[in-house]
Backbone as a ProteinNet text record, in pm:
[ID]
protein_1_A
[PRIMARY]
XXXXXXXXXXXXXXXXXXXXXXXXXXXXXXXXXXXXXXXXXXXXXXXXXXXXXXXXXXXXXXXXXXXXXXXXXXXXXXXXXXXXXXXXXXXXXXXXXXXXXXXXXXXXXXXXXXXXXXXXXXXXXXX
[TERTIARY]
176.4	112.7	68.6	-33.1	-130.7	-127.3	-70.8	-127.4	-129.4	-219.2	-316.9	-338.8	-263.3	-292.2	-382.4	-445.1	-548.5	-481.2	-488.1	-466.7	-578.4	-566.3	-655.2	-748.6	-801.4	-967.7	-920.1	-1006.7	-1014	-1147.4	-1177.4	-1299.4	-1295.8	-1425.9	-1463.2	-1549.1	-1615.8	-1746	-1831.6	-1920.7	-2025.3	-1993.4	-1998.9	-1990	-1799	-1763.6	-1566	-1508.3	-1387.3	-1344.9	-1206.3	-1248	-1123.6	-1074.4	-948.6	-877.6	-852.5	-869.2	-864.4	-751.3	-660	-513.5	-555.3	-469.6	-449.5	-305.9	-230.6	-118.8	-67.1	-87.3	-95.7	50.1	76.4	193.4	169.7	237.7	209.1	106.9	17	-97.7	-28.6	-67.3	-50.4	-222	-199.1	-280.5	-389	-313.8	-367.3	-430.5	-467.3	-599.7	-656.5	-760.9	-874.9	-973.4	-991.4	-1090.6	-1032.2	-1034.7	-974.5	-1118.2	-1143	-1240.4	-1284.4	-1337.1	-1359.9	-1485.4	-1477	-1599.8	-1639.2	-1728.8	-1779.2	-1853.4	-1850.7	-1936.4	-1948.2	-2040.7	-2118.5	-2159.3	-2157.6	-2199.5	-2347.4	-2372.7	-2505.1	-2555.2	-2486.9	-2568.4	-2469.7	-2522	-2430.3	-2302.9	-2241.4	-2114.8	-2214.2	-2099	-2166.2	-2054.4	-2045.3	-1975.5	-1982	-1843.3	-1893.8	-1847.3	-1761	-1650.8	-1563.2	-1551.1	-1452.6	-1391.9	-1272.8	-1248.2	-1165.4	-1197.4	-1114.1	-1028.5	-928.3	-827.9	-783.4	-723	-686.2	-744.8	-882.1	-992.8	-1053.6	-1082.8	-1170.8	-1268.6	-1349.9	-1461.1	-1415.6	-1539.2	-1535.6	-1680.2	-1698.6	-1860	-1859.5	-1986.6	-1952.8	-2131.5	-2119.9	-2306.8	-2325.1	-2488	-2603.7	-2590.9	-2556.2	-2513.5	-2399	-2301.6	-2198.2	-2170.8	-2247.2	-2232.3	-2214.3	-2160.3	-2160.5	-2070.6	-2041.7	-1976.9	-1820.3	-1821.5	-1708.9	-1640.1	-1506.4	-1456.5	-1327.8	-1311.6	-1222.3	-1107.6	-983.5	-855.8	-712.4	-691.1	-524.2	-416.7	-261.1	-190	-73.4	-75.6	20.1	135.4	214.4	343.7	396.2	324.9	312.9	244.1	187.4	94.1	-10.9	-92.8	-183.5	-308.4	-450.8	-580.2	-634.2	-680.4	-787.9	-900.6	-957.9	-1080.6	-1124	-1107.4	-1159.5	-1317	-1319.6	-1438.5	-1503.7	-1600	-1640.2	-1794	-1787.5	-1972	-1991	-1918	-1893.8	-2059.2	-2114	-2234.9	-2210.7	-2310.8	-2298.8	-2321.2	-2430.2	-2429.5	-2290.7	-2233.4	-2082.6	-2025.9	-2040.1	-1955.4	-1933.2	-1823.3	-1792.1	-1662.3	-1639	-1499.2	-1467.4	-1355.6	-1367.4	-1247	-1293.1	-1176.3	-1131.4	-1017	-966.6	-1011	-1022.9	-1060.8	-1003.3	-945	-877.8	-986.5	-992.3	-1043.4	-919.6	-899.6	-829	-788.3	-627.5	-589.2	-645.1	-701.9	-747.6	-937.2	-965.3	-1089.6	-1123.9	-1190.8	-1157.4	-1292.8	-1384.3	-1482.9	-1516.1	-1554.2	-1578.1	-1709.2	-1792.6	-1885.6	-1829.7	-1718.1	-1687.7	-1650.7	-1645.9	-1632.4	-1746.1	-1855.9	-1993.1	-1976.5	-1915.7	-1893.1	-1905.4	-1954.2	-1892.8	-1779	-1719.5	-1600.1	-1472.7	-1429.3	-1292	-1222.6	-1110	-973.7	-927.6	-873.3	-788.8	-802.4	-849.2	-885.2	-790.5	-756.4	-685.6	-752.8	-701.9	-760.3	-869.4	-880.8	-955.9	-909.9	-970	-982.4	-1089.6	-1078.7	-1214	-1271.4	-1343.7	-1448.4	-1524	-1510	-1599.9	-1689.1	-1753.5	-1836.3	-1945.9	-1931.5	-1985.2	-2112.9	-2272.7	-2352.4	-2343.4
360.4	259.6	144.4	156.7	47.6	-94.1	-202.6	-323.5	-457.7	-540.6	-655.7	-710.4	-887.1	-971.6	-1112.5	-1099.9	-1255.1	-1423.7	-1456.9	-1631.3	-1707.4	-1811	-1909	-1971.6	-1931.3	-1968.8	-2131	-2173.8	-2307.1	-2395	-2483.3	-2571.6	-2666.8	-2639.3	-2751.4	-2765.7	-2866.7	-2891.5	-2852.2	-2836.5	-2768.8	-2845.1	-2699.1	-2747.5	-2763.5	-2732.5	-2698.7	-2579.5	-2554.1	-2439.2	-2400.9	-2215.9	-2185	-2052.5	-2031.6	-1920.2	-1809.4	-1726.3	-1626	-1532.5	-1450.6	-1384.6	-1291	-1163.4	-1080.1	-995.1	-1016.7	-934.6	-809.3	-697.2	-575.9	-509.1	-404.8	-339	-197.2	-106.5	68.9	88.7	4.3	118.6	47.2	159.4	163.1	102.8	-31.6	-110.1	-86.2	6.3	25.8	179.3	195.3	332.2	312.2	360.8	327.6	216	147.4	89.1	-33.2	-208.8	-295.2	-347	-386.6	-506.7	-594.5	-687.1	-848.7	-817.5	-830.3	-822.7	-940.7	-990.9	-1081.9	-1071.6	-1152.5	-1125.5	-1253.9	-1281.3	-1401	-1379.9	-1431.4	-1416.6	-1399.6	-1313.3	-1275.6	-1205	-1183.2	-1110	-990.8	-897.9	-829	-814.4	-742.4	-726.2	-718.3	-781.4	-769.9	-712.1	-630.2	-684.7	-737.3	-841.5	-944.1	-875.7	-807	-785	-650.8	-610.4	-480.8	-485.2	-434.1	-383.2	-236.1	-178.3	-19.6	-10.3	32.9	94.3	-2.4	-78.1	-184.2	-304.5	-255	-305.1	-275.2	-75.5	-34	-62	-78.6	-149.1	-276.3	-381.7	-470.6	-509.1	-512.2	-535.9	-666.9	-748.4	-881.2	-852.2	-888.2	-887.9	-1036.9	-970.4	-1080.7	-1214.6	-1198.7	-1357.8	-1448.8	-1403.9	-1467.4	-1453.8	-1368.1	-1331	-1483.3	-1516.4	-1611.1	-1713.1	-1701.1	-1796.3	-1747.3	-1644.6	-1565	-1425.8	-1409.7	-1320.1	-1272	-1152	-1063.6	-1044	-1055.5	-1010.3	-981.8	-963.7	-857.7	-922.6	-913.9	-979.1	-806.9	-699.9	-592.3	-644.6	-712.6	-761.3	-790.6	-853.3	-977.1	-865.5	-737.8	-662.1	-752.6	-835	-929.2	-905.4	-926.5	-930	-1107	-1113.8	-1225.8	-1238.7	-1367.8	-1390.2	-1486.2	-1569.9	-1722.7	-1730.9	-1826.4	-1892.8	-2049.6	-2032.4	-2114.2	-2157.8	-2317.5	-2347.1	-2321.1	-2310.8	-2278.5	-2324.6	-2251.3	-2288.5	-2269	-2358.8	-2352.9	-2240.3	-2093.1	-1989.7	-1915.6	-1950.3	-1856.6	-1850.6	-1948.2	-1930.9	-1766.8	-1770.4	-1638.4	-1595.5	-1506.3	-1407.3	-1321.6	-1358.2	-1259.3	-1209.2	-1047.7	-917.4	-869.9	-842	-749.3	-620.3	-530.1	-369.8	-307.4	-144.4	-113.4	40.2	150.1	258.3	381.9	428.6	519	466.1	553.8	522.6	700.2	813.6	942.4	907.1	795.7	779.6	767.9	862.9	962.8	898.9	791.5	723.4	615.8	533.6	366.3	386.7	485.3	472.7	479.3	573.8	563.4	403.5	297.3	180.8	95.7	191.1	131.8	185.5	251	318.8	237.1	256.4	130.4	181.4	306	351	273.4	207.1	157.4	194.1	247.3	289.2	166.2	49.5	-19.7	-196.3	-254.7	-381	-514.4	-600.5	-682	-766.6	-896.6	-939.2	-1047.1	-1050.7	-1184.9	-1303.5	-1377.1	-1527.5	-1604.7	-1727.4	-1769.7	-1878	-1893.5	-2015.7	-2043	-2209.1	-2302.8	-2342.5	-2345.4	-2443	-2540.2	-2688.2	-2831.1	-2826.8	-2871.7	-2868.5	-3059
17.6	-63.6	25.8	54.9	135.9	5.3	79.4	35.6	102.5	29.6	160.3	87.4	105.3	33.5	170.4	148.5	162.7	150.6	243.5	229.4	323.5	347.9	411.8	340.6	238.9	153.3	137.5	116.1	95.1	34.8	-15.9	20.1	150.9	195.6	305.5	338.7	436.1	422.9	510.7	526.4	620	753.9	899.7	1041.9	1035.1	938.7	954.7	985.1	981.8	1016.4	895.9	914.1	831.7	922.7	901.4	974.6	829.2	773.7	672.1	752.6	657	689	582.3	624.4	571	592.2	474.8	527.6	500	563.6	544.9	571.7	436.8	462.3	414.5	516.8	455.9	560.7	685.4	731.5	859.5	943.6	1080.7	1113	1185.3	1225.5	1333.4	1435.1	1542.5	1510.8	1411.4	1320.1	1249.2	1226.2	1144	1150	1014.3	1006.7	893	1000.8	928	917.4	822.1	806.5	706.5	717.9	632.5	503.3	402.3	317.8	239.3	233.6	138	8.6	-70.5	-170.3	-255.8	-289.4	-389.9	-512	-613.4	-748.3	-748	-811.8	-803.6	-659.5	-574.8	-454.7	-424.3	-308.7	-295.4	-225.1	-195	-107.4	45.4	91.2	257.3	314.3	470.4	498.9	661.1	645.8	767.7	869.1	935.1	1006	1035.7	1140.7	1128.5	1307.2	1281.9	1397.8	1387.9	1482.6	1480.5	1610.4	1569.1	1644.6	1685.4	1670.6	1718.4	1798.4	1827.1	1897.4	1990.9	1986.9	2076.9	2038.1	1923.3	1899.7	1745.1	1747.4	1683.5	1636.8	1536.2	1452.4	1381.4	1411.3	1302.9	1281.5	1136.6	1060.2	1165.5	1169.9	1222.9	1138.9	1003.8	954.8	976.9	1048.9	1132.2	1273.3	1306.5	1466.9	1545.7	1642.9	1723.2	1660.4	1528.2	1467.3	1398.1	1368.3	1333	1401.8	1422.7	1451.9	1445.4	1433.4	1358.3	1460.1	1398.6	1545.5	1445.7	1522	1440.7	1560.3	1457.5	1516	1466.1	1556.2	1510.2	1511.2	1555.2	1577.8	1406.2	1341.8	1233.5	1144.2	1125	1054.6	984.7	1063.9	1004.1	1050.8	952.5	1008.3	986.5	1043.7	1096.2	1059.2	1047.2	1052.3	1063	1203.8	1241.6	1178.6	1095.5	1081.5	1109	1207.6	1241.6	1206.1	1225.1	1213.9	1039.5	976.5	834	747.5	676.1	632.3	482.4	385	238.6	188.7	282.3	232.9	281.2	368.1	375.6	220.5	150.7	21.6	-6.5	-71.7	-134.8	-168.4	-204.3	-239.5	-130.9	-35.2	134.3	52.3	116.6	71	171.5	234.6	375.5	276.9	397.9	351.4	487.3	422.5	512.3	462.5	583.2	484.4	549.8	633	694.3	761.2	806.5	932.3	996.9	955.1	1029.3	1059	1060.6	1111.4	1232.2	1274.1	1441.3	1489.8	1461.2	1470.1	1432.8	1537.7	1502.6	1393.7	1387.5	1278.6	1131.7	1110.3	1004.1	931.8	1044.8	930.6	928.8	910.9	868.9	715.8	709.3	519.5	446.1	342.2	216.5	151.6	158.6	93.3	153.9	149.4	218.6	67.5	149	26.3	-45.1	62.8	10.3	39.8	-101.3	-98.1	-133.3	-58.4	-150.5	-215.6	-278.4	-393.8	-377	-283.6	-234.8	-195.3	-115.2	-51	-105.9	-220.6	-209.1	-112.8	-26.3	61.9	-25.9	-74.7	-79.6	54.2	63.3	161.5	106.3	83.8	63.7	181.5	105.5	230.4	216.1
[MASK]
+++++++++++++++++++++++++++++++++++++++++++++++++++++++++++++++++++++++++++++++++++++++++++++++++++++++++++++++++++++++++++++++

């Protein structure tokens, strides 16, 4: 039984910073496919973020690149997600997503299938 609960969300104001947590119990960290999803009322799911295998590879979308990034703490079974340079369109509902730990390919966490979501983080961001 995979489960992942979310903390960090907050309001704050544009050009601030937030650190987003995820605390994961039941998956072996260092497999598969961990990664960050967003989503806004009215638009779609994005997602921002992934890293596999513990971090043979790491993906962040062109709308946070340079400003956000994804890291795992295995010790602590925790995922990450420093956010920086924070913008009024970051707003949203951030979900950790986990999809496999037998994903034998960093492509597989381009999927939109991820198994296992927790409940969300919400970011305000004030312009």
């Amino acid at each position: 039984q995979v489960q992942l609960v979310e903390s960090g969300g907050g309001s704050v104001q544009a050009g601030r910073s937030l650190r987003l947590s995820c605390a994961a119990s039941g998956y072996t960290m260092n497999r598969g496919c961990m990664a960050w999803f967003r989503q806004a009322p009215g638009k779609e799911r994005e997602r921002v973020a992934y890293v596999y295998q513990g971090g043979i590879s790491t993906y962040h979308a062109d709308s946070v690149k340079g400003r956000f990034a994804i890291s795992q703490d295995n010790a602590n079974n925790k995922l990450y997600l420093q956010m920086n340079s924070l913008k009024h369109d970051d707003t949203a509902m951030y979900y950790c997503a986990v999809r496999s730990s037998f994903d034998y390919a960093a492509s597989a966490c381009m999927r939109d299938d991820y198994l296992y979501w927790g409940q969300g983080a919400q970011v305000n961001v004030s312009s």
